[in-house]
Short mmCIF file of C-alpha atoms in Angstrom, two decimals:
data_model
loop_
_atom_site.label_atom_id
_atom_site.label_comp_id
_atom_site.label_asym_id
_atom_site.label_seq_id
_atom_site.Cartn_x
_atom_site.Cartn_y
_atom_site.Cartn_z
CA MET A 1 0.00 0.00 0.00
CA GLY A 2 3.06 2.22 0.09
CA ILE A 3 2.60 3.91 -3.28
CA LEU A 4 -1.01 4.87 -2.58
CA GLN A 5 -0.08 6.21 0.86
CA SER A 6 2.80 8.17 -0.60
CA ARG A 7 0.55 9.71 -3.23
CA LEU A 8 -2.03 10.62 -0.58
CA PHE A 9 0.50 12.22 1.77
CA THR A 10 2.16 14.18 -1.02
CA ASP A 11 -1.21 15.48 -2.13
CA ALA A 12 -2.24 16.28 1.46
CA ASN A 13 1.01 18.17 2.10
CA ASN A 14 0.57 20.30 -1.02
CA GLN A 15 -3.03 21.06 -0.06
CA CYS A 16 -2.11 22.00 3.49
CA LEU A 17 0.65 24.35 2.33
CA ASN A 18 -1.93 26.31 0.33
CA ASP A 19 -4.81 26.28 2.79
CA ASP A 20 -5.61 29.14 5.15
CA LEU A 21 -6.84 26.70 7.81
CA VAL A 22 -3.28 25.48 8.41
CA ASP A 23 -1.16 27.76 10.60
CA ALA A 24 2.29 29.04 9.61
CA ALA A 25 4.09 26.85 12.16
CA SER A 26 2.56 23.68 10.75
CA LYS A 27 3.40 24.74 7.21
CA GLU A 28 7.01 25.25 8.23
CA ARG A 29 7.09 21.76 9.78
CA ILE A 30 5.75 20.35 6.49
CA ARG A 31 8.44 22.11 4.45
CA SER A 32 11.19 20.94 6.81
CA GLY A 33 9.95 17.34 6.76
CA LYS A 34 9.45 17.21 10.54
CA LEU A 35 5.93 15.73 10.34
CA ASP A 36 5.76 11.95 10.30
CA VAL A 37 3.15 9.95 8.41
CA THR A 38 0.49 9.93 11.11
CA GLN A 39 0.93 13.63 11.87
CA ARG A 40 0.43 14.42 8.21
CA LEU A 41 -2.75 12.34 8.23
CA GLU A 42 -4.08 14.34 11.16
CA LEU A 43 -3.14 17.65 9.55
CA ALA A 44 -4.77 16.64 6.25
CA ALA A 45 -8.00 15.97 8.15
CA THR A 46 -8.21 19.62 9.24
CA VAL A 47 -8.34 20.96 5.71
CA ASP A 48 -11.66 22.19 4.27
CA PRO A 49 -13.34 19.24 2.50
CA GLN A 50 -14.58 21.52 -0.27
CA HIS A 51 -10.92 22.13 -1.14
CA ILE A 52 -9.76 18.55 -0.66
CA LEU A 53 -12.59 17.05 -2.68
CA SER A 54 -11.78 18.84 -5.91
CA PRO A 55 -12.30 17.30 -9.37
CA GLN A 56 -8.54 17.07 -9.95
CA LYS A 57 -7.94 14.50 -7.20
CA GLY A 58 -7.81 10.85 -8.22
CA PRO A 59 -10.48 8.45 -6.90
CA HIS A 60 -8.07 6.76 -4.46
CA VAL A 61 -7.07 10.11 -2.94
CA ARG A 62 -10.68 11.26 -2.58
CA MET A 63 -11.77 8.05 -0.90
CA ILE A 64 -9.10 8.29 1.79
CA HIS A 65 -9.74 12.01 2.20
CA ARG A 66 -13.41 11.33 2.91
CA ALA A 67 -12.30 9.16 5.83
CA LEU A 68 -9.80 11.78 6.98
CA ILE A 69 -12.40 14.55 7.00
CA ARG A 70 -14.30 12.68 9.72
CA LEU A 71 -11.25 12.93 12.00
CA ARG A 72 -11.64 16.66 12.71
CA ASN A 73 -12.86 16.17 16.26
CA ALA A 74 -11.07 12.89 16.96
CA ARG A 75 -8.26 12.50 19.45
CA PRO A 76 -4.72 13.28 18.17
CA ILE A 77 -2.94 10.44 16.39
CA THR A 78 0.19 9.24 18.15
CA ALA A 79 3.56 9.42 16.43
CA ASP A 80 3.75 5.64 16.04
CA GLY A 81 0.23 5.45 14.62
CA SER A 82 -0.92 2.95 17.27
CA ASN A 83 -4.23 4.75 17.73
CA MET A 84 -4.87 5.33 14.02
CA PRO A 85 -8.70 5.33 13.65
CA GLN A 86 -9.88 2.07 12.17
CA GLU A 87 -12.02 3.87 9.59
CA VAL A 88 -8.87 5.16 7.85
CA VAL A 89 -7.36 1.68 7.78
CA ASP A 90 -10.70 0.29 6.58
CA ALA A 91 -10.86 2.88 3.80
CA PHE A 92 -7.51 1.72 2.41
CA ASN A 93 -8.49 -1.93 2.68
CA LEU A 94 -11.95 -1.40 1.18
CA MET A 95 -10.46 0.44 -1.75
CA ILE A 96 -8.08 -2.42 -2.53
CA GLN A 97 -10.85 -5.02 -2.11
CA ASP A 98 -13.17 -3.12 -4.46
CA LEU A 99 -10.47 -2.83 -7.08
CA ARG A 100 -9.89 -6.56 -6.98
CA LYS A 101 -13.54 -7.44 -7.59
CA ALA A 102 -14.03 -6.39 -11.20
CA PRO A 103 -11.05 -6.86 -13.56
CA PRO A 104 -9.93 -5.26 -15.73
CA ILE A 105 -9.76 -1.80 -14.13
CA SER A 106 -11.08 0.93 -16.42
CA ASP A 107 -10.02 4.39 -15.30
CA THR A 108 -13.17 6.07 -16.61
CA GLU A 109 -13.48 8.68 -13.86
CA LEU A 110 -10.51 10.62 -15.19
CA LYS A 111 -12.17 11.10 -18.57
CA SER A 112 -11.36 14.67 -19.52
CA SER A 113 -9.03 16.13 -16.93
CA THR A 114 -6.05 13.86 -16.39
CA TYR A 115 -2.54 15.15 -15.73
CA GLY A 116 0.36 13.14 -17.14
CA SER A 117 2.09 12.85 -13.77
CA THR A 118 -1.14 11.90 -11.98
CA THR A 119 -1.92 9.30 -14.63
CA ALA A 120 1.48 7.65 -14.36
CA ALA A 121 1.31 7.55 -10.55
CA LEU A 122 -2.21 6.12 -10.54
CA VAL A 123 -1.57 3.45 -13.17
CA LYS A 124 1.67 2.38 -11.49
CA ALA A 125 -0.04 2.22 -8.09
CA LEU A 126 -2.86 0.09 -9.47
CA LYS A 127 -0.44 -2.26 -11.21
CA ASP A 128 1.78 -2.61 -8.14
CA GLU A 129 -0.95 -2.93 -5.53
CA VAL A 130 -3.70 -4.82 -7.37
CA GLY A 131 -1.97 -6.53 -10.27
CA LEU A 132 -5.03 -6.48 -12.53
CA PRO A 133 -5.10 -5.34 -16.18
CA VAL A 134 -5.60 -1.57 -16.39
CA HIS A 135 -7.63 -0.07 -19.26
CA PHE A 136 -7.11 3.71 -19.56
CA HIS A 137 -9.78 5.87 -21.20
CA THR A 138 -9.76 9.67 -21.51
CA HIS A 139 -11.27 12.41 -23.65
CA ASP A 140 -9.19 15.11 -25.32
CA THR A 141 -11.22 18.10 -24.10
CA SER A 142 -8.10 19.65 -22.60
CA GLY A 143 -6.19 19.27 -25.88
CA ILE A 144 -3.26 17.41 -24.28
CA ALA A 145 -4.81 14.05 -23.36
CA ALA A 146 -2.38 12.21 -25.64
CA ALA A 147 0.33 13.06 -23.08
CA SER A 148 -1.72 11.32 -20.39
CA ILE A 149 -2.16 8.25 -22.59
CA LEU A 150 1.56 8.03 -23.33
CA ALA A 151 2.25 8.43 -19.61
CA ALA A 152 -0.21 5.61 -18.87
CA VAL A 153 1.53 3.42 -21.47
CA ASP A 154 4.94 4.10 -19.94
CA ALA A 155 3.52 3.27 -16.48
CA GLY A 156 2.33 -0.15 -17.67
CA ALA A 157 -1.31 0.32 -18.77
CA ASP A 158 -2.56 -2.77 -20.60
CA ALA A 159 -5.07 -1.04 -22.90
CA VAL A 160 -5.68 2.57 -23.90
CA ASP A 161 -8.40 4.18 -26.02
CA GLY A 162 -7.95 6.41 -29.04
CA ALA A 163 -10.22 7.57 -31.87
CA ILE A 164 -9.75 7.18 -35.61
CA ASP A 165 -8.11 10.27 -37.09
CA ALA A 166 -11.28 11.73 -38.65
CA MET A 167 -13.24 11.35 -35.41
CA SER A 168 -10.55 12.30 -32.87
CA GLY A 169 -9.71 15.28 -30.70
CA LEU A 170 -11.64 17.69 -28.49
CA THR A 171 -14.39 15.83 -26.60
CA SER A 172 -13.59 12.63 -28.47
CA GLN A 173 -10.48 10.58 -27.73
CA PRO A 174 -6.93 11.51 -28.76
CA ASN A 175 -5.80 10.65 -32.29
CA LEU A 176 -5.21 6.89 -32.49
CA GLY A 177 -3.09 7.17 -35.62
CA SER A 178 -0.75 9.63 -33.94
CA LEU A 179 -0.51 7.45 -30.82
CA VAL A 180 0.42 4.47 -32.96
CA GLU A 181 3.11 6.47 -34.75
CA ALA A 182 4.47 7.81 -31.44
CA LEU A 183 4.83 4.26 -30.07
CA ARG A 184 6.24 2.66 -33.25
CA HIS A 185 9.61 0.93 -33.00
CA GLY A 186 9.54 1.26 -29.22
CA PRO A 187 9.19 -1.35 -26.46
CA ARG A 188 5.39 -0.87 -26.38
CA ASP A 189 4.72 -0.74 -30.14
CA PRO A 190 1.04 -1.80 -30.49
CA GLY A 191 1.73 -3.42 -33.87
CA ILE A 192 -1.12 -1.64 -35.68
CA ASP A 193 -0.64 -0.82 -39.38
CA PRO A 194 -0.83 3.01 -39.70
CA ALA A 195 -1.75 2.79 -43.39
CA LYS A 196 -4.87 0.75 -42.60
CA LEU A 197 -5.88 3.24 -39.91
CA ARG A 198 -5.65 6.07 -42.44
CA LEU A 199 -7.76 4.06 -44.92
CA LEU A 200 -10.50 3.65 -42.30
CA SER A 201 -10.21 7.33 -41.43
CA SER A 202 -10.82 8.33 -45.06
CA TYR A 203 -14.15 6.48 -45.04
CA TRP A 204 -15.33 8.01 -41.76
CA GLU A 205 -14.26 11.46 -42.89
CA GLN A 206 -16.78 11.20 -45.73
CA ALA A 207 -19.48 9.75 -43.47
CA ARG A 208 -18.97 12.51 -40.91
CA ARG A 209 -19.87 15.18 -43.47
CA LEU A 210 -23.44 13.83 -43.57
CA TYR A 211 -23.81 14.74 -39.91
CA ALA A 212 -22.30 18.24 -40.20
CA ALA A 213 -25.46 19.92 -38.84
CA PHE A 214 -25.06 18.04 -35.57
CA GLU A 215 -21.41 18.89 -34.95
CA SER A 216 -20.72 20.67 -31.70
CA ASP A 217 -19.48 24.23 -32.04
CA ILE A 218 -16.23 23.52 -30.20
CA ARG A 219 -13.13 24.57 -32.10
CA SER A 220 -10.34 24.28 -29.55
CA GLY A 221 -9.25 22.55 -26.38
CA ALA A 222 -10.50 23.91 -23.06
CA SER A 223 -8.23 24.15 -20.03
CA GLU A 224 -11.34 24.96 -17.95
CA VAL A 225 -11.97 21.20 -17.83
CA TYR A 226 -9.42 21.09 -15.01
CA VAL A 227 -11.78 23.34 -13.01
CA HIS A 228 -15.11 21.57 -13.50
CA GLY A 229 -13.92 18.02 -14.34
CA MET A 230 -16.74 17.55 -16.87
CA PRO A 231 -16.59 14.29 -18.88
CA GLY A 232 -16.14 14.82 -22.63
CA GLY A 233 -19.58 13.64 -23.72
CA GLN A 234 -21.26 15.70 -21.03
CA TYR A 235 -19.23 18.77 -22.05
CA THR A 236 -20.63 18.60 -25.60
CA ASN A 237 -24.19 17.82 -24.54
CA LEU A 238 -24.32 20.50 -21.88
CA ARG A 239 -23.21 23.22 -24.29
CA GLU A 240 -26.00 22.22 -26.69
CA GLN A 241 -28.52 22.14 -23.83
CA ALA A 242 -27.40 25.61 -22.75
CA ARG A 243 -27.90 26.99 -26.27
CA SER A 244 -31.37 25.45 -26.51
CA LEU A 245 -32.31 27.22 -23.27
CA GLY A 246 -31.20 30.60 -24.61
CA LEU A 247 -27.82 30.71 -22.85
CA ASP A 248 -25.38 32.09 -25.41
CA GLU A 249 -21.63 31.53 -25.49
CA ALA A 250 -21.03 34.57 -23.31
CA ARG A 251 -22.83 32.81 -20.44
CA TRP A 252 -21.13 29.45 -20.83
CA PRO A 253 -18.57 30.27 -18.09
CA GLU A 254 -21.53 30.65 -15.71
CA VAL A 255 -22.73 27.17 -16.65
CA ALA A 256 -19.24 25.69 -16.22
CA GLN A 257 -18.84 27.29 -12.80
CA ALA A 258 -22.32 26.16 -11.77
CA TYR A 259 -21.38 22.61 -12.80
CA ALA A 260 -18.34 22.75 -10.53
CA ASP A 261 -20.47 24.20 -7.70
CA VAL A 262 -23.13 21.48 -8.06
CA ASN A 263 -20.48 18.78 -8.10
CA SER A 264 -19.09 20.21 -4.87
CA MET A 265 -22.55 20.35 -3.27
CA PHE A 266 -23.11 16.70 -4.23
CA GLY A 267 -19.86 15.63 -2.53
CA ASP A 268 -17.68 15.32 -5.66
CA ILE A 269 -19.47 12.28 -7.09
CA VAL A 270 -18.09 9.97 -9.77
CA LYS A 271 -19.31 11.70 -12.94
CA VAL A 272 -20.13 9.15 -15.60
CA THR A 273 -23.40 8.64 -17.46
CA PRO A 274 -25.94 9.17 -16.00
CA THR A 275 -24.56 10.92 -12.89
CA SER A 276 -22.81 13.58 -14.97
CA LYS A 277 -26.18 14.47 -16.49
CA VAL A 278 -27.64 14.95 -13.00
CA VAL A 279 -24.95 17.52 -12.20
CA GLY A 280 -25.52 19.26 -15.53
CA ASP A 281 -29.29 19.40 -15.13
CA LEU A 282 -29.08 21.24 -11.83
CA ALA A 283 -26.32 23.53 -13.14
CA LEU A 284 -28.59 24.64 -16.01
CA LEU A 285 -31.49 25.21 -13.65
CA MET A 286 -29.31 27.35 -11.39
CA VAL A 287 -28.12 29.56 -14.26
CA THR A 288 -31.51 29.96 -15.97
CA SER A 289 -33.25 30.65 -12.64
CA GLY A 290 -30.51 32.82 -11.14
CA LEU A 291 -29.99 30.46 -8.19
CA SER A 292 -26.79 30.50 -6.17
CA SER A 293 -25.34 27.52 -4.29
CA ALA A 294 -26.37 29.17 -1.03
CA ARG A 295 -30.02 29.38 -2.14
CA VAL A 296 -30.01 25.78 -3.34
CA LEU A 297 -28.68 24.66 0.04
CA ASP A 298 -30.97 26.98 2.03
CA PRO A 299 -33.77 24.78 3.48
CA HIS A 300 -36.15 27.76 3.42
CA THR A 301 -35.79 28.40 -0.34
CA ASP A 302 -38.09 26.32 -2.56
CA VAL A 303 -36.34 24.86 -5.62
CA ALA A 304 -38.06 22.90 -8.41
CA PHE A 305 -35.29 20.31 -8.69
CA PRO A 306 -35.02 18.45 -12.02
CA GLU A 307 -36.40 14.93 -11.85
CA SER A 308 -32.94 13.49 -12.48
CA VAL A 309 -31.71 15.18 -9.28
CA VAL A 310 -34.64 13.75 -7.31
CA GLN A 311 -33.89 10.27 -8.68
CA PHE A 312 -30.21 10.60 -7.79
CA PHE A 313 -30.83 11.61 -4.18
CA ARG A 314 -33.54 8.97 -3.86
CA GLY A 315 -30.86 6.38 -4.60
CA ASP A 316 -32.17 5.31 -8.00
CA LEU A 317 -28.63 5.39 -9.39
CA GLY A 318 -27.06 3.69 -6.38
CA GLN A 319 -25.19 4.85 -3.30
CA PRO A 320 -22.10 7.09 -3.74
CA TYR A 321 -18.94 6.54 -1.71
CA GLY A 322 -19.30 8.47 1.53
CA GLY A 323 -23.09 8.69 1.16
CA PHE A 324 -25.27 11.66 0.19
CA PRO A 325 -25.05 15.16 1.72
CA GLN A 326 -27.92 14.60 4.14
CA SER A 327 -29.25 18.15 4.43
CA LEU A 328 -29.43 18.55 0.65
CA GLN A 329 -30.94 15.08 0.30
CA ARG A 330 -33.73 15.98 2.73
CA LYS A 331 -34.48 19.16 0.81
CA VAL A 332 -34.54 17.44 -2.59
CA LEU A 333 -36.71 14.52 -1.48
CA LYS A 334 -39.20 16.72 0.43
CA GLY A 335 -39.93 14.01 2.99
CA ALA A 336 -39.80 11.03 0.62
CA LYS A 337 -37.89 8.00 1.91
CA PRO A 338 -34.60 7.29 0.08
CA LEU A 339 -33.30 3.87 -0.90
CA THR A 340 -30.46 2.47 1.20
CA GLN A 341 -29.42 -0.43 -1.03
CA ARG A 342 -29.09 -1.38 -4.68
CA PRO A 343 -32.19 -0.04 -6.52
CA GLY A 344 -32.90 -3.33 -8.24
CA ALA A 345 -33.05 -5.16 -4.90
CA GLU A 346 -36.41 -3.55 -4.09
CA LEU A 347 -38.06 -3.97 -7.49
CA PRO A 348 -41.09 -6.30 -7.39
CA PRO A 349 -41.09 -9.38 -9.65
CA VAL A 350 -42.34 -8.73 -13.18
CA ASP A 351 -45.00 -10.84 -14.86
CA LEU A 352 -43.26 -11.05 -18.24
CA GLU A 353 -46.17 -12.69 -20.05
CA GLY A 354 -48.63 -10.24 -18.52
CA GLU A 355 -46.47 -7.29 -19.66
CA ARG A 356 -46.15 -8.84 -23.11
CA ALA A 357 -49.94 -9.07 -23.35
CA ARG A 358 -50.28 -5.44 -22.26
CA ILE A 359 -47.81 -4.30 -24.93
CA GLN A 360 -49.58 -6.37 -27.56
CA GLN A 361 -52.69 -4.21 -27.09
CA LYS A 362 -50.66 -1.24 -28.40
CA LEU A 363 -49.16 -2.96 -31.43
CA PRO A 364 -50.68 -4.21 -34.69
CA ARG A 365 -47.85 -6.76 -34.98
CA PRO A 366 -46.49 -9.51 -32.71
CA VAL A 367 -44.45 -8.27 -29.73
CA THR A 368 -40.76 -9.10 -30.01
CA ASP A 369 -38.33 -9.77 -27.16
CA ASP A 370 -36.69 -6.43 -28.00
CA ASP A 371 -40.06 -4.69 -27.58
CA LEU A 372 -40.57 -6.33 -24.18
CA ALA A 373 -37.09 -5.54 -22.88
CA SER A 374 -37.18 -1.95 -24.15
CA PHE A 375 -40.61 -1.29 -22.66
CA LEU A 376 -39.65 -2.70 -19.26
CA MET A 377 -36.48 -0.59 -19.07
CA CYS A 378 -37.65 2.63 -20.78
CA PRO A 379 -41.44 2.56 -21.15
CA ARG A 380 -41.86 6.18 -22.17
CA VAL A 381 -39.04 6.17 -24.72
CA TRP A 382 -40.29 2.91 -26.21
CA THR A 383 -43.86 4.24 -26.44
CA ASP A 384 -42.77 7.46 -28.20
CA TYR A 385 -40.55 5.51 -30.60
CA THR A 386 -43.27 2.95 -31.38
CA ASN A 387 -45.92 5.60 -32.00
CA GLU A 388 -43.62 7.36 -34.44
CA ARG A 389 -42.87 4.10 -36.25
CA LEU A 390 -46.59 3.35 -36.50
CA GLN A 391 -47.24 6.81 -37.95
CA TYR A 392 -44.31 7.14 -40.37
CA GLY A 393 -42.99 3.60 -40.87
CA ASP A 394 -39.29 2.71 -40.93
CA VAL A 395 -37.69 6.00 -41.97
CA GLY A 396 -34.28 4.39 -41.46
CA ILE A 397 -34.40 3.14 -45.05
CA LEU A 398 -34.24 6.72 -46.36
CA PRO A 399 -30.86 8.05 -47.55
CA THR A 400 -29.13 9.83 -44.67
CA PRO A 401 -29.10 13.36 -46.27
CA VAL A 402 -32.83 13.07 -47.07
CA PHE A 403 -33.67 11.90 -43.56
CA PHE A 404 -31.80 14.80 -41.94
CA TYR A 405 -32.28 17.67 -44.41
CA GLY A 406 -35.21 16.77 -46.69
CA MET A 407 -35.36 16.83 -50.50
CA GLU A 408 -34.66 19.71 -52.82
CA PRO A 409 -37.15 20.62 -55.61
CA GLY A 410 -36.45 18.41 -58.61
CA GLN A 411 -34.57 15.79 -56.56
CA GLU A 412 -35.45 12.12 -57.14
CA ILE A 413 -34.63 9.18 -54.87
CA CYS A 414 -35.30 5.44 -54.74
CA VAL A 415 -36.55 3.87 -51.52
CA ALA A 416 -36.28 0.08 -51.23
CA LEU A 417 -39.11 -1.11 -48.96
CA GLU A 418 -38.23 -4.77 -49.40
CA ARG A 419 -36.82 -7.05 -52.04
CA GLY A 420 -38.65 -6.36 -55.32
CA LYS A 421 -40.57 -3.36 -53.97
CA THR A 422 -38.97 0.03 -54.61
CA LEU A 423 -40.56 3.47 -54.51
CA ILE A 424 -39.35 6.27 -56.80
CA VAL A 425 -40.04 9.65 -55.19
CA ARG A 426 -39.53 12.99 -56.95
CA HIS A 427 -40.00 16.29 -55.10
CA LEU A 428 -41.72 18.91 -57.27
CA ALA A 429 -42.48 21.98 -55.14
CA THR A 430 -43.69 23.30 -51.78
CA SER A 431 -46.45 25.89 -51.35
CA GLU A 432 -46.42 29.04 -49.27
CA PRO A 433 -47.71 28.70 -45.66
CA HIS A 434 -51.47 28.33 -45.23
CA GLU A 435 -53.42 30.17 -42.55
CA ASP A 436 -53.38 27.10 -40.32
CA GLY A 437 -49.58 27.00 -40.37
CA THR A 438 -49.23 24.11 -42.83
CA ARG A 439 -47.71 23.86 -46.30
CA THR A 440 -48.62 21.64 -49.24
CA VAL A 441 -45.82 19.48 -50.59
CA PHE A 442 -46.18 18.35 -54.23
CA PHE A 443 -44.34 15.23 -55.38
CA GLU A 444 -44.47 12.24 -57.71
CA LEU A 445 -44.67 8.66 -56.42
CA ASN A 446 -43.67 6.15 -59.10
CA GLY A 447 -44.61 8.75 -61.71
CA GLN A 448 -48.05 9.58 -60.25
CA PRO A 449 -48.64 13.13 -58.91
CA ARG A 450 -49.37 13.34 -55.19
CA SER A 451 -49.59 16.04 -52.54
CA VAL A 452 -49.66 16.17 -48.76
CA ARG A 453 -50.10 18.94 -46.19
CA VAL A 454 -47.45 19.09 -43.50
CA ALA A 455 -47.01 21.36 -40.50
CA ASP A 456 -44.48 24.17 -40.82
CA ARG A 457 -42.97 24.37 -37.37
CA SER A 458 -41.47 27.78 -38.09
CA GLN A 459 -45.00 29.22 -37.91
CA VAL A 460 -45.26 28.41 -34.20
CA ALA A 461 -43.36 31.62 -33.40
CA GLN A 462 -46.42 33.65 -34.51
CA ARG A 463 -48.49 32.64 -31.47
CA PRO A 464 -49.65 35.38 -29.05
CA PRO A 465 -47.23 36.28 -26.24
CA PRO A 466 -47.80 34.09 -23.14
CA ARG A 467 -48.76 35.40 -19.72
CA LYS A 468 -45.97 35.69 -17.17
CA ILE A 469 -45.98 34.96 -13.43
CA GLU A 470 -46.26 37.81 -10.94
CA PRO A 471 -43.02 37.96 -8.91
CA GLY A 472 -43.66 36.94 -5.31
CA ASN A 473 -47.15 35.59 -6.00
CA PRO A 474 -47.24 32.03 -4.50
CA LYS A 475 -50.48 31.31 -6.39
CA HIS A 476 -48.79 31.69 -9.77
CA MET A 477 -47.00 28.52 -10.88
CA GLY A 478 -44.57 29.27 -13.69
CA ALA A 479 -41.97 27.48 -15.81
CA PRO A 480 -38.61 27.38 -13.97
CA MET A 481 -36.79 27.10 -17.31
CA PRO A 482 -37.53 26.94 -21.05
CA GLY A 483 -38.83 23.60 -22.30
CA THR A 484 -41.81 21.56 -23.48
CA VAL A 485 -44.78 20.64 -21.34
CA ALA A 486 -44.67 16.84 -21.02
CA THR A 487 -47.60 16.03 -18.74
CA VAL A 488 -50.33 18.03 -16.98
CA THR A 489 -51.92 16.59 -13.82
CA ALA A 490 -53.56 19.81 -12.61
CA ALA A 491 -57.25 20.28 -13.39
CA VAL A 492 -59.53 23.25 -12.76
CA GLY A 493 -61.36 22.85 -9.46
CA ARG A 494 -58.97 20.26 -8.06
CA LYS A 495 -57.67 20.88 -4.54
CA VAL A 496 -53.90 20.64 -4.15
CA ALA A 497 -51.46 20.69 -1.25
CA ARG A 498 -48.06 22.33 -1.09
CA GLY A 499 -45.58 20.11 -2.94
CA ASP A 500 -48.13 18.36 -5.22
CA VAL A 501 -46.97 17.90 -8.81
CA LEU A 502 -49.00 20.07 -11.19
CA LEU A 503 -47.18 19.32 -14.43
CA THR A 504 -43.79 18.27 -15.81
CA LEU A 505 -41.49 19.98 -18.31
CA GLU A 506 -38.88 18.52 -20.64
CA ALA A 507 -35.82 20.29 -22.04
CA MET A 508 -33.06 18.42 -23.90
CA LYS A 509 -33.76 15.08 -22.13
CA MET A 510 -34.10 16.80 -18.72
CA GLU A 511 -37.43 16.48 -16.91
CA THR A 512 -38.54 18.91 -14.20
CA ALA A 513 -41.66 18.76 -12.05
CA VAL A 514 -43.59 21.99 -11.32
CA ARG A 515 -45.09 21.70 -7.85
CA ALA A 516 -47.66 23.72 -5.93
CA GLU A 517 -45.97 26.24 -3.65
CA SER A 518 -49.00 26.52 -1.36
CA ASP A 519 -52.28 24.79 -0.55
CA GLY A 520 -55.24 25.82 -2.65
CA GLU A 521 -57.60 25.06 -5.53
CA VAL A 522 -56.70 25.14 -9.22
CA LEU A 523 -58.36 28.15 -10.88
CA GLU A 524 -56.68 28.09 -14.28
CA VAL A 525 -54.57 25.67 -16.28
CA LEU A 526 -52.79 27.48 -19.10
CA ALA A 527 -50.51 24.62 -20.17
CA HIS A 528 -51.12 21.58 -22.32
CA PRO A 529 -48.84 18.67 -23.31
CA GLY A 530 -46.50 19.54 -26.16
CA GLN A 531 -46.64 23.29 -25.50
CA GLN A 532 -43.35 25.19 -25.79
CA VAL A 533 -42.77 27.49 -22.81
CA ASP A 534 -40.13 29.97 -21.71
CA ALA A 535 -38.82 30.64 -18.23
CA LYS A 536 -41.40 32.38 -15.98
CA ASP A 537 -44.34 31.64 -18.34
CA LEU A 538 -47.53 31.31 -16.26
CA LEU A 539 -48.73 27.70 -16.33
CA VAL A 540 -51.17 27.20 -13.44
CA VAL A 541 -53.07 29.63 -11.18
CA LEU A 542 -54.24 28.59 -7.69
CA SER A 543 -56.93 30.16 -5.53
#
């Protein structure tokens, strides 16, 4: 355990030297090397946990630090360590036991913000202490992740991830072709043919052009990733979510800082899908609603937490190391009882044949095993997908540019429905908008003229301006952020109690419940499913 201890103590010393909670005399003893191992442990435990538990620390350091934080009021540790609290010893042992349970080790927590020196130390420690294969994975958001990969290789990593040239860099993985070239003719040459990699890259470069409209608007590496520790995929998604909510590039630093603040409030959780999304959802809510960390933590300030945050603190995603911040958990759950074990352990048995029969009532075709599994895991997503397939058929057979961007006037395509059955479609023209917001599309189907009226979604912007909530009026329930109304449970004349769900909103895969802020009776319901709303739009009025 020596390497892990050494890494911990070095990190603790550096933190203590830069922390105002450590007095000058202690700092001088650190610099002169007069503190032994146990004294350094005790000193590390006095440091502010919000500083210790920063995104830059490796998972092994954070786990031990969580144990050390609980030593603040404990008796002093003797020089020989004979009265070392058992919880610190247990933390080391538990960490090693956990690492030995699931080979190979994949270092996914360090996705976007790894330092070369930290990577080498961590990989070497894992190899020396555990002896299991280590698989290193990182994103290139910082722009220098290739250095971390090469450091991991030098330290003995057994597998590393890279991306094909045409798909590499930024929030993807570092360039695989370049990594192969850098390691050629050396002791750890992977033996991959660079020419074949470039051939594959040429194909994917052409395919990527078809998806140009969906490219993220990120043109350079971002050193800010070392501040917020955001995984690469979450970094891309969160920027798109922010734009969709009306947060322009000038306000992105606010979102990034809010992400770091939320992560700190949550106790510096392991941020992988879906936990990284939970952090991002609350960060967006804080920025769009003008909420500070202090107001989120204040038990007297009502916050319409996103549903993903409620699920996280309820334990639907499992139990984080060190547990949940209890005061914040109580506020988020509003009296609901959280899970204390693996979520699946409390699920009731499922009648598979009964569920299959229930699904069959919704389908005009036999239910497949894929249908059953998808419905049981994601009932709402499966239902939306199935309804669209029933309405439009299998649009996956359309050419990719047509599916994404539509047809140009005069363009003709062939659509193969099945063997021996092909449709020839030629787009002729599109009319001007009608009064009801639709357009008529004229086309030929196998040479026969046809037409169809379709909705022009750009006409939605011509609707009358919506009513807004009155600031400070507890009877006005408004939208906490821009989005789409998903469900409405409120009904005129219905009596509600404070905390009852009135409706739910969706915004870029994030669901938020709008709850009654006081007891009363529903006087007006201004929202309906599918309605687009902006922040502070009036949705429900109570008596």
